[in-house]
Amino acid sequence: MTDADFLHATRTSYDAMAVEYDRRFRGELAAKPLDRGLLTAFAELVREGGGGPVADIGCGTGRVTGHLRGLGLDAFGIDLSPGMLAVARRNLPGVRFEEGSMLALDLPDGGLGGLLAWYSTIHVPDEQLPEVFVEFVRVLAPGGHLLLGFQTGDEVLHLTDAWGSGIDLDFRRRQPEWMARLLAGAGLTMMARTVREADTGSDFPEKTPQAFLLARKPIVSGAREDGATN
């Protein structure tokens, strides 16, 4: 699959299901205390590291972007899908939401205090993930933090229907160890790996365990955490 094929399939699929997706998942985070705890820790680390803008990459309807802003972060969203972004702007007027691709972010080098990729890398082909992670590192400031969420496993699930809307999406489940190696290869320092077991008894059932990786871009050599030089 070429870049154009993958991006087109992702964009049009989420455009098709944007309104129904928002209706079904708007309250999901409120039902997941462990997820909220991880996002709270991420927010605290970003603030302690000096703050700065935080990009929610693949923000969808903006539900996690809004949560990050509620935690005191200067969070904004980027997504491929104009349909999802329209919902995000309607739900969170005044918050910055931009159309864009994680393969080529329209952001300056080193400008972010934090970057969140909350289940947004799951559609990226394996061979393109290293390119994505290098781009994440590029836009993070030294000392900036990244939080990544995804489903665990080894298989690819292809779906062509979502609540009556036609879609064409591959959902890639991946092993945390493999993802951590890719992040390290891109230049990030791993801080934590968390796996939450599958939950089939909740209002938002999950068939697979969910993984969360927290990483940090190293401080530039020769500089201290406070910005002074040795």
Short mmCIF file of C-alpha atoms in Angstrom, two decimals:
data_model
loop_
_atom_site.label_atom_id
_atom_site.label_comp_id
_atom_site.label_asym_id
_atom_site.label_seq_id
_atom_site.Cartn_x
_atom_site.Cartn_y
_atom_site.Cartn_z
CA MET A 1 0.00 0.00 0.00
CA THR A 2 1.41 3.40 -0.97
CA ASP A 3 1.32 6.49 1.25
CA ALA A 4 -1.48 7.88 -0.89
CA ASP A 5 -3.54 4.67 -0.59
CA PHE A 6 -3.16 4.39 3.17
CA LEU A 7 -3.90 8.07 3.78
CA HIS A 8 -6.91 8.09 1.46
CA ALA A 9 -8.42 4.96 3.03
CA THR A 10 -7.97 6.34 6.54
CA ARG A 11 -9.34 9.77 5.71
CA THR A 12 -12.44 8.61 3.85
CA SER A 13 -13.24 5.90 6.37
CA TYR A 14 -13.24 8.27 9.32
CA ASP A 15 -15.14 10.88 7.35
CA ALA A 16 -17.87 8.29 6.78
CA MET A 17 -18.26 7.35 10.45
CA ALA A 18 -17.40 10.63 12.20
CA VAL A 19 -20.83 11.53 13.57
CA GLU A 20 -21.66 8.00 14.76
CA TYR A 21 -18.17 7.56 16.21
CA ASP A 22 -18.66 10.70 18.28
CA ARG A 23 -22.05 9.54 19.52
CA ARG A 24 -20.76 6.14 20.58
CA PHE A 25 -17.41 7.06 22.12
CA ARG A 26 -17.85 10.55 23.56
CA GLY A 27 -18.09 9.16 27.10
CA GLU A 28 -15.49 6.40 26.82
CA LEU A 29 -12.69 8.10 28.73
CA ALA A 30 -14.97 8.76 31.70
CA ALA A 31 -15.40 4.99 32.02
CA LYS A 32 -11.66 4.21 31.99
CA PRO A 33 -9.92 5.38 35.18
CA LEU A 34 -6.59 3.73 34.33
CA ASP A 35 -6.45 5.56 31.01
CA ARG A 36 -7.22 8.83 32.75
CA GLY A 37 -4.45 8.10 35.24
CA LEU A 38 -1.91 7.66 32.45
CA LEU A 39 -3.01 10.89 30.79
CA THR A 40 -2.76 12.69 34.14
CA ALA A 41 0.80 11.42 34.63
CA PHE A 42 1.69 12.49 31.09
CA ALA A 43 0.28 15.96 31.75
CA GLU A 44 2.23 16.29 34.98
CA LEU A 45 5.48 15.28 33.29
CA VAL A 46 4.91 17.78 30.49
CA ARG A 47 4.27 20.58 32.98
CA GLU A 48 7.31 19.65 35.09
CA GLY A 49 9.41 19.62 31.92
CA GLY A 50 8.57 23.25 31.25
CA GLY A 51 5.23 22.91 29.51
CA GLY A 52 4.83 24.03 25.95
CA PRO A 53 2.24 23.06 23.35
CA VAL A 54 1.02 19.46 23.24
CA ALA A 55 -0.11 17.91 19.96
CA ASP A 56 -2.81 15.24 19.99
CA ILE A 57 -1.86 13.47 16.75
CA GLY A 58 -4.81 11.65 15.21
CA CYS A 59 -7.13 13.54 17.54
CA GLY A 60 -10.35 12.41 15.88
CA THR A 61 -13.32 14.10 17.52
CA GLY A 62 -11.08 15.83 20.05
CA ARG A 63 -12.33 14.01 23.14
CA VAL A 64 -8.81 13.37 24.49
CA THR A 65 -7.60 16.80 23.35
CA GLY A 66 -10.29 18.33 25.53
CA HIS A 67 -9.29 16.11 28.45
CA LEU A 68 -5.67 17.23 28.16
CA ARG A 69 -6.75 20.86 28.18
CA GLY A 70 -8.74 20.13 31.32
CA LEU A 71 -5.47 18.89 32.86
CA GLY A 72 -3.89 22.27 32.21
CA LEU A 73 -2.05 21.58 28.96
CA ASP A 74 -1.97 23.83 25.91
CA ALA A 75 -3.27 20.95 23.77
CA PHE A 76 -4.33 21.08 20.14
CA GLY A 77 -5.34 18.41 17.65
CA ILE A 78 -4.21 17.21 14.23
CA ASP A 79 -6.12 14.65 12.17
CA LEU A 80 -6.40 13.39 8.60
CA SER A 81 -10.19 13.41 8.51
CA PRO A 82 -12.09 16.65 7.82
CA GLY A 83 -15.23 14.92 9.06
CA MET A 84 -13.73 14.10 12.45
CA LEU A 85 -12.25 17.59 12.71
CA ALA A 86 -15.65 19.16 12.02
CA VAL A 87 -17.05 17.26 14.99
CA ALA A 88 -14.07 18.26 17.15
CA ARG A 89 -14.49 21.94 16.31
CA ARG A 90 -18.20 21.74 17.07
CA ASN A 91 -17.59 20.02 20.42
CA LEU A 92 -14.68 22.23 21.45
CA PRO A 93 -15.12 25.69 19.90
CA GLY A 94 -12.04 27.84 20.26
CA VAL A 95 -9.64 24.89 20.43
CA ARG A 96 -7.10 24.59 17.61
CA PHE A 97 -7.72 21.64 15.29
CA GLU A 98 -5.78 21.21 12.06
CA GLU A 99 -5.88 18.78 9.16
CA GLY A 100 -2.61 16.96 8.62
CA SER A 101 -0.68 13.70 8.39
CA MET A 102 1.63 12.23 11.01
CA LEU A 103 3.96 11.28 8.16
CA ALA A 104 4.71 14.96 7.52
CA LEU A 105 3.63 17.22 10.37
CA ASP A 106 3.32 20.92 9.58
CA LEU A 107 5.07 21.80 12.84
CA PRO A 108 8.47 23.36 13.56
CA ASP A 109 11.41 21.37 14.81
CA GLY A 110 11.50 21.06 18.61
CA GLY A 111 8.36 23.07 19.24
CA LEU A 112 6.29 20.65 21.35
CA GLY A 113 6.44 20.00 25.07
CA GLY A 114 4.45 16.81 24.56
CA LEU A 115 2.94 14.60 21.89
CA LEU A 116 0.05 12.17 22.28
CA ALA A 117 -0.70 9.41 19.77
CA TRP A 118 -3.78 7.79 21.34
CA TYR A 119 -4.70 4.81 19.14
CA SER A 120 -3.79 6.84 16.07
CA THR A 121 -0.81 4.80 14.81
CA ILE A 122 -2.91 1.62 14.56
CA HIS A 123 -3.68 2.17 10.86
CA VAL A 124 -0.10 2.97 9.80
CA PRO A 125 1.60 0.16 7.85
CA ASP A 126 4.48 -1.45 9.74
CA GLU A 127 7.09 -0.30 7.26
CA GLN A 128 6.07 3.34 7.73
CA LEU A 129 6.10 3.41 11.54
CA PRO A 130 9.83 4.25 11.81
CA GLU A 131 9.21 7.27 9.58
CA VAL A 132 6.32 8.35 11.80
CA PHE A 133 8.36 8.05 14.98
CA VAL A 134 11.26 10.02 13.52
CA GLU A 135 8.75 12.76 12.69
CA PHE A 136 7.44 12.67 16.27
CA VAL A 137 10.99 13.10 17.59
CA ARG A 138 11.62 15.98 15.19
CA VAL A 139 8.75 18.09 16.52
CA LEU A 140 9.36 17.33 20.22
CA ALA A 141 11.51 19.72 22.21
CA PRO A 142 14.48 18.23 24.08
CA GLY A 143 13.01 16.84 27.27
CA GLY A 144 9.55 16.61 25.70
CA HIS A 145 7.35 13.59 26.40
CA LEU A 146 5.43 11.20 24.16
CA LEU A 147 2.54 8.94 25.17
CA LEU A 148 1.44 6.21 22.77
CA GLY A 149 -1.65 3.99 23.09
CA PHE A 150 -2.53 0.95 20.97
CA GLN A 151 -4.01 -2.57 21.03
CA THR A 152 -1.63 -5.47 21.61
CA GLY A 153 -1.29 -8.55 19.43
CA ASP A 154 0.21 -9.71 16.16
CA GLU A 155 -2.72 -9.73 13.76
CA VAL A 156 -4.23 -7.22 11.35
CA LEU A 157 -8.01 -6.77 11.47
CA HIS A 158 -9.58 -5.43 8.28
CA LEU A 159 -13.02 -3.82 8.55
CA THR A 160 -15.31 -2.71 5.75
CA ASP A 161 -18.34 -1.62 7.80
CA ALA A 162 -18.76 0.60 10.85
CA TRP A 163 -22.35 0.95 12.10
CA GLY A 164 -23.68 0.88 8.55
CA SER A 165 -21.02 3.14 7.03
CA GLY A 166 -18.68 1.70 4.44
CA ILE A 167 -15.02 1.86 5.49
CA ASP A 168 -11.70 0.36 4.37
CA LEU A 169 -9.43 0.17 7.40
CA ASP A 170 -6.69 -2.11 8.69
CA PHE A 171 -6.40 -2.18 12.48
CA ARG A 172 -2.88 -3.30 13.38
CA ARG A 173 -2.31 -4.85 16.79
CA ARG A 174 1.30 -4.78 17.90
CA GLN A 175 3.59 -6.02 20.63
CA PRO A 176 4.75 -3.38 23.14
CA GLU A 177 8.35 -4.61 23.02
CA TRP A 178 8.53 -4.14 19.26
CA MET A 179 6.99 -0.67 19.47
CA ALA A 180 9.40 0.30 22.24
CA ARG A 181 12.35 -0.75 20.08
CA LEU A 182 11.09 1.43 17.24
CA LEU A 183 10.71 4.42 19.57
CA ALA A 184 14.23 3.88 20.91
CA GLY A 185 15.53 3.57 17.37
CA ALA A 186 14.00 6.96 16.58
CA GLY A 187 15.93 8.51 19.45
CA LEU A 188 13.53 8.39 22.40
CA THR A 189 14.27 7.19 25.93
CA MET A 190 11.66 4.76 27.27
CA MET A 191 10.18 5.66 30.64
CA ALA A 192 7.27 3.25 31.15
CA ARG A 193 5.41 0.37 29.53
CA THR A 194 1.91 -0.43 30.74
CA VAL A 195 -0.49 -3.14 29.54
CA ARG A 196 -4.14 -3.06 30.56
CA GLU A 197 -5.89 -6.39 30.18
CA ALA A 198 -8.87 -6.90 27.87
CA ASP A 199 -12.15 -5.74 29.34
CA THR A 200 -15.27 -7.39 27.96
CA GLY A 201 -17.63 -6.50 30.78
CA SER A 202 -17.65 -2.71 30.57
CA ASP A 203 -19.82 -0.29 28.62
CA PHE A 204 -16.90 -0.04 26.16
CA PRO A 205 -15.77 -3.66 25.73
CA GLU A 206 -12.31 -4.52 24.44
CA LYS A 207 -11.30 -7.89 23.01
CA THR A 208 -7.55 -7.38 23.38
CA PRO A 209 -5.16 -5.97 25.97
CA GLN A 210 -4.23 -2.32 25.50
CA ALA A 211 -0.66 -1.03 25.67
CA PHE A 212 0.67 2.40 26.63
CA LEU A 213 4.25 3.53 26.12
CA LEU A 214 5.69 6.64 27.72
CA ALA A 215 8.94 8.01 26.31
CA ARG A 216 11.04 11.15 26.43
CA LYS A 217 13.28 12.99 23.99
CA PRO A 218 16.71 13.34 25.58
CA ILE A 219 17.99 16.72 26.65
CA VAL A 220 20.60 18.09 24.25
CA SER A 221 24.07 16.99 25.28
CA GLY A 222 25.86 19.62 27.31
CA ALA A 223 22.68 21.27 28.66
CA ARG A 224 21.11 20.86 32.06
CA GLU A 225 17.40 20.41 32.75
CA ASP A 226 17.10 24.10 33.71
CA GLY A 227 18.42 25.15 30.30
CA ALA A 228 21.88 26.21 31.52
CA THR A 229 25.03 24.82 29.97
CA ASN A 230 27.73 22.94 31.83
#
